[in-house]
Amino acid sequence: MLGSAKPSPVPEPARADMESLLLKSVSKQEETYLDQFRQGQKELAGWGHPWLDQVRREAMARFSGLGFPTTHREEWKYTNVAPLARIPFRPAGFVLNGLTQEKLSRFLLSDPGSSCLVFVNGHWCPGFSSLEELPQGVYAGSLADILENNPTRVEEHLARYAAFQEHAFVALNTAFLNDGAFIEISPGLVLDKPIHLLFISTVSDTATVTHPRNLILAGPSTQATIFESYVSLEDGVYMTNAVTEVVVGENAVITHCKLQEESRQAFHIATLQVQQARNSTFASHSISLGGGLVRNEINAVLGGEGIHCELNGLYAVNGSQHVDNHTLVDHAQPHCTSHELYKGILDDKASGVFNGSIVVRQDAQKTDAIQRNKNLLLSKDALINTKPQLDILADDVRCTHGATVGQVDQEAVFYLRSRGIDEEAARRVLIHGFAREIIERIKVEALVTLLEERLSAHLSTYHKTRERV
Amino acid sequence: MLEIKNLHARADNKDILRGIDLKVNAGEVHAIMGPNGSGKSTLAQVLAGRDVYKVTAGEITYQGRNLFELSPEERAHQGIFMAFQYPVEIPGVSNVYFLRAALNSIRRARGLAELDAMDFMAVAREKAKAFGLDESLLTRSVNQGFSGGEKKRNEVFQMAVLEPTLAILDETDSGLDIDALKIVADGVNALRSPDRAIILVTHYQRLLNYIIPDYVHILINGKIVKVGKKDLALELEQRGYAWVGEAVASA
């Protein structure tokens, strides 16, 4: 490790940007964050490194310029973030609020050899983390640590993939980027146990915001599974605004799994930005069960030949939850395949959005892209907006997409009942089975076990008896 | 065991069953034959409790109880089993999970202890072997990606595990090759006992070479028009349904 670098003076142009920014009138909602930035930027890890300061300042300026998106913007047409924008969230501090290892255990993988990085309100908590089992050749730790002590290690990659120019939340995250996980896997290393990144919110009485930032660098020919989970100790109003950048090296096989189980009053906005190199395989499994207002974005850039990208998603929401999944697969090179399956279960007055874009660039011949979105509506008030977007500029490709919206299959209900299973249980079995199709694509047993358990617990909260559609 | 009197049923505003009378005693095997669209499958589904068919007249008593008062699951608890003509695919639910849930629901309803996963697996493996069902099908999703023959055998396998009192097989023989047909027949024959009854709904006489019925009923246009012994099926095979139709018309 290098010693702590001395803070270098802020370059003049950035200072000028800042000044003009501060003079510019921004709306009150955005001003809260500007104030926080003005007051708190020196507290952010690695402050004083010119490149880092500049990235943060540019991002802050961009956020101020963009402001929170409104539903007039096509990308946000069905997700109204006005309630979030109205709340003056404060930065979340490191508060345990009675959190113990024991209380944490229900969120952890049962596999004894797995590693876990725990973040409490966005702050790395080494005491609860377990990294003893990590093999040689893999670094996993706090990003803030790296920014403080060895920022050049991440300079080449950090904030180079997740573009903030057109995205207010990514810009906001980048401006406040501080802590999160940094994982670096040396070339050729195969990890047989998953690495778990656990983000837990310990709710305090004021509305707080965290901006977790993760950077995962998987070297060539590596193999690993990363599991991100977002949970809360108690119910409460808070916002998680997360960005994860994953760089998948040539010929690497990387699985990313995310479980979003935030408080039902919480806002969860997240972007997963994936950069894939030649012959690599990346699989994402995104499971969204919690949160009040949720937006998951996944952008995968297939930047070499022979890449395979798999995006699987499951969202199960009820009550008045809203969950929005935006995915973008960018086929930039020939001979790549992408397979996408998102499934949704919506009950009560819950609403959902699936917006899946596939871009096939002019050179990306022999692309094979499949996209599917299937939805199960359990009540007449549940709503789903599903929108596939294909933008194909090459001529020798195969791209298919399809979306379905339906109810529980009555014939299947009858089949189960005729075998002695009562109607309510039959519906439960079928709904669970619908969801399981996503879970069973995950190859890591400890993960499947945990997700099955959380899914069962979640689905058991769905209305039991009432008129069905 | 089962008595059907003057049963009328309709679906989509169309009368399908127009006065069925049928009595089935314990220990008997009844074959119900008829051309396509005669109402055979409707009869089977009404017995199992499918609610898309509306019963407009008549009654059915099963073991002395009014069958219409029982939900489909209660009928299963009371020992009724129907092998589906078109078994339903259920993605994400494994065959063993489904069948154990079914067996335990029935056992619970009868006040018996539930089987745990280990005990159930032992039973399932043994029965699967007996019906030439590949063991890998046990852990796969119910009927998903099964061949036509595998689906039918899976129905008979379920029947063997659930050990019904009244088994109704709805065209379980259709589309099977001769080896699969023999396996299905063996399964049904193994179930035959003095306290059980079996109703075979079939389009073809061939099945009845392997399962000898006590009675053969010919169903045409929603009515049983002729009842006989197993020879009736053979005669039907030779002379065709048109012959029965004419015989009825001229009677």
XYZ file of C-alpha atoms in Angstrom:
720
model
C 0.000 0.000 0.000
C 1.121 3.508 -0.718
C 1.073 6.045 2.036
C -1.691 8.560 2.196
C -1.236 11.017 -0.629
C -1.030 14.651 0.320
C -4.031 16.682 -0.680
C -3.127 18.502 -3.856
C -4.556 21.907 -4.654
C -7.800 21.909 -6.577
C -7.156 22.908 -10.212
C -8.422 26.326 -11.122
C -10.948 25.306 -13.792
C -12.749 22.986 -11.422
C -12.854 25.737 -8.843
C -14.351 28.079 -11.415
C -16.963 25.448 -12.308
C -17.872 25.174 -8.714
C -18.193 28.913 -8.255
C -20.441 29.318 -11.253
C -22.441 26.399 -10.046
C -22.951 27.895 -6.675
C -24.182 31.109 -8.214
C -26.543 29.364 -10.554
C -30.031 29.075 -9.292
C -31.086 25.516 -8.736
C -34.375 24.355 -7.393
C -34.737 23.832 -3.694
C -34.893 20.076 -4.013
C -31.488 19.873 -5.651
C -30.093 22.599 -3.413
C -30.208 20.315 -0.393
C -27.625 18.110 -2.076
C -25.540 21.059 -3.244
C -25.390 22.305 0.329
C -24.415 18.888 1.556
C -21.717 18.747 -1.088
C -20.361 22.187 -0.271
C -20.203 21.397 3.393
C -19.216 17.758 3.275
C -16.950 17.234 0.298
C -13.788 17.527 2.351
C -15.000 14.643 4.480
C -15.270 12.331 1.494
C -12.573 9.681 1.222
C -9.555 10.654 -0.852
C -10.446 14.341 -0.957
C -7.645 16.339 -2.504
C -6.731 13.902 -5.264
C -7.212 16.056 -8.343
C -8.822 13.444 -10.582
C -11.199 12.377 -7.867
C -12.129 15.911 -6.851
C -12.732 16.721 -10.474
C -14.967 13.722 -11.077
C -17.017 14.600 -8.013
C -17.311 18.241 -8.967
C -18.285 17.490 -12.522
C -20.858 15.030 -11.285
C -22.251 17.562 -8.826
C -22.466 20.161 -11.561
C -24.185 17.677 -13.802
C -26.691 16.746 -11.129
C -27.522 20.403 -10.596
C -27.914 20.862 -14.320
C -30.134 17.844 -14.796
C -32.153 18.029 -11.625
C -34.326 15.120 -10.596
C -36.025 13.581 -13.635
C -39.701 14.200 -14.199
C -42.191 11.935 -15.929
C -41.851 14.126 -19.021
C -38.599 12.331 -19.673
C -39.218 9.163 -21.691
C -36.902 7.114 -19.473
C -38.892 8.103 -16.398
C -42.347 8.192 -17.894
C -43.839 5.570 -15.575
C -41.752 6.224 -12.477
C -42.436 9.419 -10.640
C -39.595 10.354 -8.308
C -41.267 13.555 -7.092
C -41.959 12.066 -3.610
C -38.269 11.278 -3.278
C -37.171 14.681 -4.518
C -39.405 16.434 -1.984
C -37.773 14.790 1.033
C -34.670 16.590 2.347
C -32.623 13.465 3.012
C -29.573 13.840 5.227
C -26.379 11.861 4.806
C -26.549 8.671 6.829
C -23.971 8.191 9.537
C -22.461 5.041 10.926
C -25.080 4.146 13.520
C -25.433 0.575 14.684
C -28.761 1.187 16.403
C -28.557 -2.122 18.220
C -27.260 -4.122 15.305
C -25.429 -7.248 16.404
C -23.783 -10.147 14.593
C -26.752 -12.229 15.651
C -29.304 -9.859 14.107
C -27.202 -9.795 10.985
C -27.065 -13.550 10.579
C -30.447 -13.922 8.886
C -29.174 -11.842 5.976
C -26.040 -13.916 5.484
C -25.291 -16.931 3.324
C -25.226 -20.144 5.309
C -22.205 -21.443 3.423
C -19.398 -21.300 6.010
C -16.625 -20.586 3.508
C -18.197 -17.535 1.927
C -16.858 -14.030 2.419
C -18.958 -11.040 3.369
C -18.384 -7.304 3.371
C -20.870 -5.518 5.576
C -21.789 -1.860 5.119
C -23.887 -0.129 7.744
C -25.720 2.878 6.299
C -23.211 2.807 3.479
C -20.159 2.728 5.748
C -17.793 -0.215 5.761
C -18.008 -2.185 8.974
C -14.964 -4.438 9.288
C -16.161 -5.822 12.617
C -19.143 -7.562 11.019
C -17.328 -8.522 7.831
C -15.656 -11.858 7.262
C -12.845 -12.055 4.753
C -10.646 -14.734 6.292
C -11.569 -17.342 3.713
C -10.666 -15.241 0.692
C -7.944 -16.914 -1.337
C -4.688 -15.251 -2.340
C -4.983 -13.105 -5.403
C -8.267 -11.464 -4.588
C -8.631 -8.141 -2.844
C -11.926 -7.282 -1.247
C -12.419 -4.340 1.032
C -13.674 -0.835 1.493
C -13.528 1.607 -1.409
C -13.069 4.482 1.062
C -9.949 2.740 2.339
C -8.533 2.575 -1.157
C -9.460 6.184 -1.926
C -7.690 7.321 1.223
C -4.608 5.186 0.949
C -4.056 4.049 -2.608
C -6.342 5.891 -5.024
C -4.199 5.235 -8.077
C -5.226 1.600 -7.823
C -8.773 2.505 -8.902
C -8.134 5.657 -10.936
C -8.161 3.861 -14.288
C -11.619 2.355 -13.702
C -13.604 4.215 -11.069
C -16.433 6.280 -12.567
C -15.210 5.498 -16.090
C -18.141 3.255 -17.048
C -21.269 4.447 -15.271
C -21.997 7.599 -17.248
C -23.430 10.432 -15.191
C -23.806 13.001 -17.963
C -27.440 12.093 -18.626
C -28.381 10.454 -15.382
C -29.149 12.523 -12.298
C -28.936 9.666 -9.814
C -25.637 8.327 -11.127
C -24.365 11.913 -11.061
C -25.508 12.314 -7.462
C -23.893 9.035 -6.474
C -20.653 10.005 -8.213
C -20.576 13.413 -6.547
C -20.886 11.752 -3.131
C -18.958 8.606 -3.932
C -17.170 7.582 -0.803
C -17.582 4.056 0.420
C -18.709 0.722 -0.892
C -16.913 -2.394 -1.973
C -13.768 -2.632 -4.025
C -13.025 -6.077 -5.358
C -10.129 -6.991 -7.563
C -9.586 -10.532 -8.801
C -6.202 -11.479 -10.243
C -6.076 -13.055 -13.706
C -6.883 -16.749 -13.877
C -8.283 -16.977 -10.362
C -11.352 -19.123 -9.831
C -13.397 -18.367 -6.720
C -15.637 -21.239 -5.777
C -17.442 -19.341 -3.019
C -19.496 -16.195 -3.532
C -18.453 -12.813 -2.151
C -21.366 -11.161 -0.401
C -21.726 -7.374 -0.204
C -24.352 -6.633 2.425
C -25.771 -3.131 2.693
C -27.854 -2.750 5.778
C -29.783 0.281 6.801
C -30.249 0.850 10.508
C -33.053 3.334 10.478
C -32.885 6.477 12.537
C -35.759 8.918 12.953
C -34.694 11.353 10.233
C -34.784 10.483 6.552
C -31.274 9.581 5.444
C -29.547 8.881 2.171
C -26.616 6.675 1.277
C -24.714 6.538 -1.994
C -23.015 3.135 -2.009
C -20.424 2.804 -4.711
C -18.935 -0.530 -5.744
C -16.152 -1.329 -8.146
C -15.521 -4.892 -9.208
C -12.532 -5.666 -11.397
C -12.444 -9.265 -12.606
C -9.207 -10.027 -14.413
C -8.932 -12.181 -17.534
C -10.026 -15.825 -17.190
C -11.335 -15.340 -13.665
C -14.472 -16.910 -12.328
C -16.487 -15.528 -9.437
C -19.923 -14.837 -8.008
C -20.709 -11.518 -6.372
C -23.854 -11.168 -4.299
C -25.137 -7.692 -3.409
C -27.964 -7.436 -0.951
C -29.787 -4.392 0.361
C -31.719 -4.875 3.570
C -32.965 -2.909 6.533
C -33.045 -3.635 10.202
C -36.349 -1.875 10.695
C -38.997 -0.165 8.642
C -38.306 3.470 7.858
C -37.953 6.223 5.291
C -34.539 6.394 3.683
C -32.943 6.400 0.253
C -30.324 4.135 -1.193
C -28.740 5.494 -4.352
C -26.249 2.850 -5.424
C -23.907 2.435 -8.358
C -21.897 -0.691 -9.094
C -19.368 -0.893 -11.869
C -18.228 -4.326 -12.997
C -15.347 -4.824 -15.395
C -15.357 -8.353 -16.765
C -11.977 -9.285 -18.210
C -11.360 -11.350 -21.299
C -12.600 -14.928 -21.023
C -13.851 -14.341 -17.448
C -17.061 -15.874 -16.107
C -18.748 -13.569 -13.634
C -22.108 -13.917 -11.936
C -23.692 -10.972 -10.204
C -26.692 -11.486 -8.014
C -28.642 -8.793 -6.256
C -31.354 -9.051 -3.655
C -33.229 -5.842 -2.978
C -35.140 -6.180 0.265
C -35.240 -2.628 1.556
C -37.811 -1.228 3.950
C -41.206 -0.844 2.303
C -41.050 2.904 2.920
C -37.605 3.211 1.372
C -36.463 4.514 -1.985
C -33.994 2.342 -3.816
C -32.316 3.622 -6.957
C -29.470 1.594 -8.389
C -27.373 1.278 -11.497
C -25.310 -1.739 -12.397
C -22.860 -0.888 -15.140
C -21.119 -3.823 -16.787
C -18.224 -3.646 -19.193
C -17.462 -6.998 -20.832
C -14.316 -7.932 -22.726
C -13.893 -10.524 -25.471
C -15.127 -14.085 -24.807
C -16.390 -13.257 -21.348
C -19.612 -14.452 -19.762
C -21.615 -12.311 -17.409
C -24.845 -13.311 -15.698
C -26.978 -10.996 -13.628
C -29.792 -12.167 -11.367
C -31.738 -9.253 -9.948
C -34.341 -10.049 -7.296
C -36.503 -7.176 -6.062
C -38.862 -7.824 -3.194
C -38.708 -4.772 -0.966
C -38.687 -1.014 -1.185
C -41.509 1.481 -1.684
C -40.197 3.060 -4.849
C -37.543 1.095 -6.671
C -35.584 1.669 -9.833
C -33.020 -0.906 -10.975
C -30.938 -0.144 -14.014
C -28.569 -2.558 -15.624
C -26.425 -1.509 -18.553
C -24.177 -4.075 -20.165
C -21.693 -3.121 -22.842
C -20.590 -6.108 -24.907
C -17.310 -4.657 -26.045
C -15.621 -7.643 -27.700
C -16.401 -10.707 -29.774
C -17.719 -13.975 -28.393
C -19.388 -12.477 -25.326
C -22.362 -13.969 -23.581
C -24.547 -11.846 -21.347
C -27.456 -13.181 -19.350
C -29.891 -10.947 -17.491
C -32.448 -12.550 -15.227
C -34.808 -10.611 -13.060
C -37.615 -11.183 -10.635
C -39.798 -8.552 -9.029
C -42.528 -9.461 -6.595
C -44.409 -6.526 -5.163
C -47.677 -5.887 -3.357
C -49.345 -3.157 -1.325
C -48.459 0.130 -2.977
C -44.901 -0.791 -3.986
C -43.550 0.434 -7.282
C -40.657 -1.294 -8.998
C -39.039 -0.227 -12.247
C -36.472 -2.339 -14.099
C -34.545 -0.735 -16.914
C -32.041 -2.830 -18.807
C -29.805 -1.991 -21.718
C -27.720 -4.523 -23.599
C -25.335 -2.855 -25.982
C -24.114 -5.259 -28.662
C -21.091 -3.341 -29.896
C -19.210 -6.269 -31.457
C -20.073 -9.303 -33.603
C -20.743 -12.886 -32.462
C -22.231 -12.078 -29.080
C -25.305 -13.506 -27.418
C -27.555 -11.993 -24.815
C -30.442 -13.746 -23.088
C -32.796 -11.860 -20.864
C -35.739 -13.039 -18.803
C -37.562 -10.797 -16.338
C -40.571 -12.044 -14.428
C -42.920 -10.008 -12.302
C -45.572 -10.790 -9.708
C -47.789 -7.862 -8.785
C -50.540 -7.884 -6.194
C -52.841 -5.291 -4.607
C -52.139 -1.799 -5.983
C -48.515 -2.483 -6.778
C -47.121 -1.245 -10.041
C -44.160 -2.187 -12.140
C -42.179 -1.149 -15.167
C -40.061 -3.275 -17.419
C -38.106 -1.396 -20.029
C -35.631 -3.559 -21.876
C -33.434 -2.084 -24.579
C -31.257 -4.004 -26.960
C -28.919 -2.035 -29.157
C -27.185 -3.868 -31.990
C -24.541 -1.663 -33.544
C -23.654 -1.717 -37.193
C -20.617 -3.942 -36.757
C -22.327 -6.385 -34.430
C -23.162 -9.011 -37.040
C -24.265 -12.511 -35.945
C -25.735 -11.094 -32.763
C -28.188 -13.415 -31.059
C -30.379 -11.568 -28.585
C -33.432 -12.859 -26.782
C -35.537 -10.818 -24.399
C -38.586 -11.992 -22.470
C -40.750 -10.319 -19.855
C -43.540 -12.259 -18.155
C -45.924 -10.835 -15.609
C -48.450 -12.287 -13.253
C -51.090 -9.850 -12.049
C -52.807 -11.079 -8.908
C -55.263 -8.247 -8.469
C -57.299 -6.033 -10.743
C -55.579 -2.928 -9.377
C -52.038 -4.129 -10.034
C -50.339 -2.513 -12.988
C -47.404 -3.287 -15.244
C -45.931 -1.200 -18.023
C -43.727 -3.325 -20.206
C -41.745 -1.926 -23.071
C -39.167 -3.675 -25.198
C -36.938 -1.408 -27.285
C -34.911 -2.852 -30.121
C -32.516 -0.693 -31.989
C -30.861 -2.832 -34.658
C -28.329 -1.365 -37.053
C -26.707 -4.628 -38.258
C -28.454 -6.824 -40.838
C -27.330 -10.381 -40.064
C -28.680 -10.839 -36.565
C -31.317 -12.714 -34.643
C -33.247 -10.702 -32.098
C -36.466 -11.794 -30.489
C -38.485 -10.250 -27.741
C -41.821 -10.806 -26.124
C -43.884 -9.752 -23.170
C -46.812 -11.424 -21.490
C -49.203 -10.261 -18.816
C -51.566 -12.792 -17.301
C -53.272 -14.211 -14.278
C -52.759 -17.467 -12.435
C -53.627 -20.277 -14.839
C -57.015 -21.671 -13.777
C -56.391 -24.983 -15.479
C -53.212 -25.435 -13.451
C -55.101 -24.494 -10.265
C -57.655 -27.179 -11.074
C -54.916 -29.722 -11.786
C -53.438 -29.179 -8.323
C -56.829 -29.161 -6.617
C -57.773 -32.412 -8.308
C -54.734 -33.923 -6.573
C -55.949 -32.808 -3.154
C -54.191 -29.449 -2.753
C -56.609 -26.725 -1.622
C -57.205 -23.681 -3.798
C -55.189 -21.199 -1.737
C -52.212 -23.550 -1.518
C -52.513 -24.307 -5.234
C -52.292 -20.612 -6.076
C -49.333 -20.259 -3.754
C -47.540 -23.205 -5.336
C -48.109 -21.780 -8.822
C -47.016 -18.250 -7.909
C -43.962 -19.627 -6.192
C -43.198 -21.831 -9.175
C -43.490 -18.838 -11.491
C -40.864 -17.045 -9.411
C -38.680 -20.104 -8.963
C -37.951 -20.257 -12.652
C -35.638 -17.278 -12.080
C -34.102 -18.495 -8.815
C -33.266 -21.898 -10.242
C -31.065 -20.326 -12.897
C -28.599 -19.429 -10.178
C -25.928 -22.083 -9.858
C -24.672 -21.321 -6.322
C -26.520 -23.466 -3.821
C -26.075 -21.253 -0.756
C -27.515 -18.345 -2.732
C -30.472 -20.356 -3.976
C -31.225 -21.438 -0.404
C -31.155 -17.865 0.910
C -33.219 -16.459 -1.968
C -35.777 -19.274 -1.713
C -36.175 -18.538 1.968
C -36.556 -14.789 1.479
C -38.945 -15.295 -1.440
C -41.147 -17.690 0.537
C -41.266 -15.287 3.468
C -42.111 -12.439 1.111
C -44.839 -14.248 -0.834
C -46.470 -15.439 2.388
C -47.360 -11.786 3.080
C -49.565 -11.685 -0.012
C -53.285 -11.545 0.490
C -54.701 -14.880 1.317
C -58.418 -14.689 0.811
C -60.357 -12.276 -1.309
C -61.913 -11.990 -4.667
C -59.453 -12.766 -7.406
C -59.326 -11.400 -10.906
C -69.755 -46.548 -4.936
C -70.752 -44.113 -7.647
C -74.192 -43.437 -8.980
C -74.950 -40.934 -11.697
C -78.595 -40.120 -12.424
C -79.888 -38.133 -15.360
C -76.770 -35.944 -15.493
C -76.972 -32.868 -17.713
C -74.020 -30.532 -18.119
C -73.115 -27.657 -20.372
C -70.216 -25.370 -21.194
C -70.053 -22.199 -23.297
C -73.849 -22.271 -23.619
C -73.705 -25.666 -25.252
C -75.348 -28.771 -23.863
C -72.778 -31.528 -23.702
C -74.177 -34.167 -21.370
C -77.867 -34.877 -21.955
C -78.950 -37.331 -19.302
C -76.275 -39.772 -18.199
C -77.120 -42.719 -15.972
C -74.265 -44.802 -14.667
C -73.721 -47.016 -11.667
C -70.272 -48.174 -10.648
C -69.755 -50.659 -7.825
C -66.577 -51.279 -5.891
C -64.302 -53.766 -7.626
C -65.597 -52.934 -11.109
C -63.874 -51.577 -14.177
C -66.054 -49.560 -16.542
C -65.008 -48.468 -19.992
C -66.688 -45.446 -21.508
C -66.222 -45.254 -25.245
C -67.455 -42.815 -27.782
C -66.544 -40.731 -30.775
C -64.868 -37.335 -30.490
C -67.171 -34.719 -29.025
C -69.544 -37.219 -27.479
C -68.967 -35.878 -23.972
C -66.577 -38.494 -22.564
C -64.028 -36.027 -21.251
C -66.754 -33.725 -19.951
C -68.111 -36.580 -17.878
C -64.635 -37.266 -16.470
C -64.067 -33.586 -15.674
C -67.469 -33.175 -14.033
C -66.607 -36.113 -11.775
C -63.319 -34.422 -10.822
C -65.106 -31.098 -10.182
C -63.958 -28.862 -13.039
C -66.130 -25.748 -12.728
C -66.106 -24.688 -16.369
C -68.805 -27.308 -16.836
C -72.146 -26.325 -15.369
C -74.338 -29.131 -14.168
C -77.895 -28.213 -15.176
C -79.742 -31.305 -13.976
C -79.241 -34.671 -12.361
C -77.297 -35.963 -9.400
C -74.178 -37.852 -8.525
C -73.680 -39.748 -5.311
C -70.281 -41.032 -4.339
C -70.000 -43.327 -1.328
C -73.418 -42.144 -0.280
C -72.565 -38.433 -0.450
C -73.719 -35.770 -2.855
C -70.633 -35.256 -4.999
C -71.625 -31.705 -5.929
C -71.126 -30.622 -2.341
C -67.442 -31.492 -2.524
C -64.719 -29.218 -3.902
C -62.177 -30.785 -6.273
C -59.656 -31.127 -3.431
C -62.257 -32.695 -1.146
C -63.052 -35.214 -3.852
C -59.346 -36.090 -3.983
C -59.347 -36.453 -0.202
C -62.279 -38.865 -0.549
C -60.316 -40.995 -2.992
C -61.279 -39.689 -6.428
C -58.485 -39.354 -8.941
C -58.639 -38.309 -12.575
C -55.745 -38.872 -14.941
C -55.875 -35.874 -17.259
C -56.190 -36.200 -21.000
C -53.893 -33.192 -21.305
C -51.729 -33.006 -18.168
C -50.863 -29.423 -17.257
C -47.276 -28.133 -17.282
C -46.240 -26.329 -14.115
C -42.932 -24.475 -14.475
C -40.826 -24.042 -11.360
C -42.588 -26.753 -9.339
C -40.809 -30.082 -9.190
C -42.678 -33.302 -9.710
C -41.728 -34.660 -6.281
C -42.595 -31.437 -4.457
C -45.995 -31.370 -6.138
C -46.782 -34.994 -5.461
C -45.642 -34.904 -1.851
C -47.786 -31.807 -1.277
C -50.713 -33.692 -2.824
C -50.158 -36.869 -0.843
C -49.724 -34.966 2.415
C -52.866 -32.888 1.797
C -54.799 -36.107 1.361
C -53.181 -37.725 4.388
C -53.883 -34.637 6.506
C -57.522 -34.679 5.459
C -57.714 -38.317 6.533
C -56.023 -37.657 9.866
C -52.833 -39.493 8.904
C -49.288 -38.361 9.618
C -47.531 -36.518 6.791
C -44.570 -38.096 5.053
C -41.254 -36.307 5.283
C -39.119 -35.741 2.203
C -36.952 -38.816 2.815
C -39.820 -41.260 3.309
C -41.664 -39.812 0.368
C -38.634 -40.108 -1.911
C -38.391 -43.810 -1.110
C -42.028 -44.354 -2.132
C -41.688 -42.157 -5.221
C -38.535 -43.908 -6.428
C -40.087 -47.336 -6.090
C -43.271 -46.391 -7.965
C -41.373 -44.488 -10.642
C -39.311 -47.569 -11.311
C -42.433 -49.693 -11.565
C -43.834 -47.387 -14.241
C -40.658 -47.025 -16.236
C -40.535 -43.362 -15.367
C -37.004 -42.022 -15.617
C -35.908 -40.911 -12.147
C -34.699 -37.590 -13.523
C -38.340 -36.731 -14.280
C -39.044 -36.716 -10.551
C -36.970 -33.626 -9.934
C -37.970 -31.811 -13.098
C -40.824 -29.313 -13.203
C -44.220 -30.987 -13.434
C -44.779 -32.149 -17.016
C -42.580 -29.391 -18.408
C -40.699 -30.608 -21.443
C -42.093 -34.129 -20.973
C -42.933 -36.099 -24.111
C -46.565 -37.048 -24.647
C -45.871 -40.569 -23.398
C -43.971 -39.301 -20.355
C -46.897 -37.059 -19.403
C -49.331 -39.991 -19.537
C -47.021 -42.225 -17.555
C -46.574 -39.428 -15.039
C -50.354 -39.403 -14.544
C -50.405 -43.136 -13.879
C -47.414 -42.742 -11.577
C -49.307 -40.112 -9.578
C -52.283 -42.442 -9.425
C -50.074 -45.233 -8.073
C -48.662 -42.961 -5.359
C -52.047 -41.514 -4.334
C -53.820 -44.914 -4.419
C -57.336 -43.649 -5.195
C -60.602 -45.414 -4.461
C -62.164 -44.283 -7.711
C -59.775 -43.745 -10.599
C -60.925 -42.057 -13.779
C -58.556 -42.260 -16.723
C -59.381 -39.744 -19.404
C -57.944 -41.043 -22.668
C -54.734 -41.982 -20.945
C -54.101 -44.472 -23.758
C -54.330 -41.964 -26.617
C -51.105 -41.403 -28.481
C -49.149 -44.097 -26.649
C -46.967 -46.698 -28.305
C -47.622 -50.303 -27.408
C -44.892 -50.468 -24.733
C -46.144 -47.371 -22.961
C -49.706 -48.662 -23.268
C -48.715 -51.898 -21.517
C -47.072 -49.934 -18.706
C -50.234 -47.874 -18.235
C -52.345 -51.048 -18.300
C -50.062 -52.710 -15.731
C -50.472 -49.683 -13.490
C -54.243 -49.825 -13.718
C -54.361 -53.592 -13.249
C -52.151 -53.319 -10.174
C -54.675 -50.896 -8.703
C -57.631 -53.238 -9.267
C -59.051 -54.497 -6.017
C -62.443 -55.381 -4.544
C -62.721 -52.004 -2.785
C -61.705 -49.835 -5.728
C -63.368 -48.893 -8.980
C -61.941 -47.692 -12.259
C -63.507 -45.752 -15.102
C -61.608 -45.855 -18.372
C -62.567 -43.156 -20.811
C -61.173 -44.155 -24.164
C -61.546 -43.694 -27.847
C -59.895 -46.961 -28.825
C -60.605 -50.590 -28.079
C -56.887 -51.447 -27.963
C -56.485 -50.544 -24.271
C -59.191 -53.031 -23.409
C -56.987 -55.886 -24.660
C -54.847 -55.212 -21.622
C -57.423 -54.036 -19.106
C -60.486 -56.236 -19.258
C -63.499 -54.131 -18.306
C -66.572 -55.473 -16.553
C -68.801 -53.120 -18.520
C -68.514 -51.109 -21.689
C -70.691 -48.011 -22.146
C -71.062 -46.253 -25.438
C -71.542 -42.538 -25.195
C -72.880 -40.647 -28.184
C -74.061 -37.074 -28.223
C -74.120 -36.769 -24.449
C -76.037 -39.951 -23.745
C -75.096 -43.536 -22.995
C -76.730 -45.365 -25.867
C -75.498 -48.869 -25.310
C -74.143 -50.945 -22.440
C -72.472 -54.311 -22.744
C -69.630 -56.546 -21.709
C -66.142 -56.432 -23.169
C -67.341 -57.978 -26.444
C -69.184 -54.750 -27.177
C -65.857 -52.961 -27.492
C -64.672 -55.507 -30.040
C -67.855 -55.227 -32.038
C -67.517 -51.478 -31.951
C -63.945 -51.694 -33.200
C -65.119 -53.784 -36.189
C -68.292 -51.933 -37.067
C -67.526 -48.365 -36.004
C -69.497 -45.782 -34.027
C -71.794 -45.203 -36.999
C -73.197 -48.662 -36.435
C -74.192 -47.827 -32.874
C -75.680 -44.574 -34.011
C -77.805 -46.309 -36.620
C -78.805 -49.055 -34.190
C -79.968 -46.417 -31.720
C -81.761 -44.390 -34.361
C -83.664 -47.421 -35.651
C -84.556 -48.644 -32.167
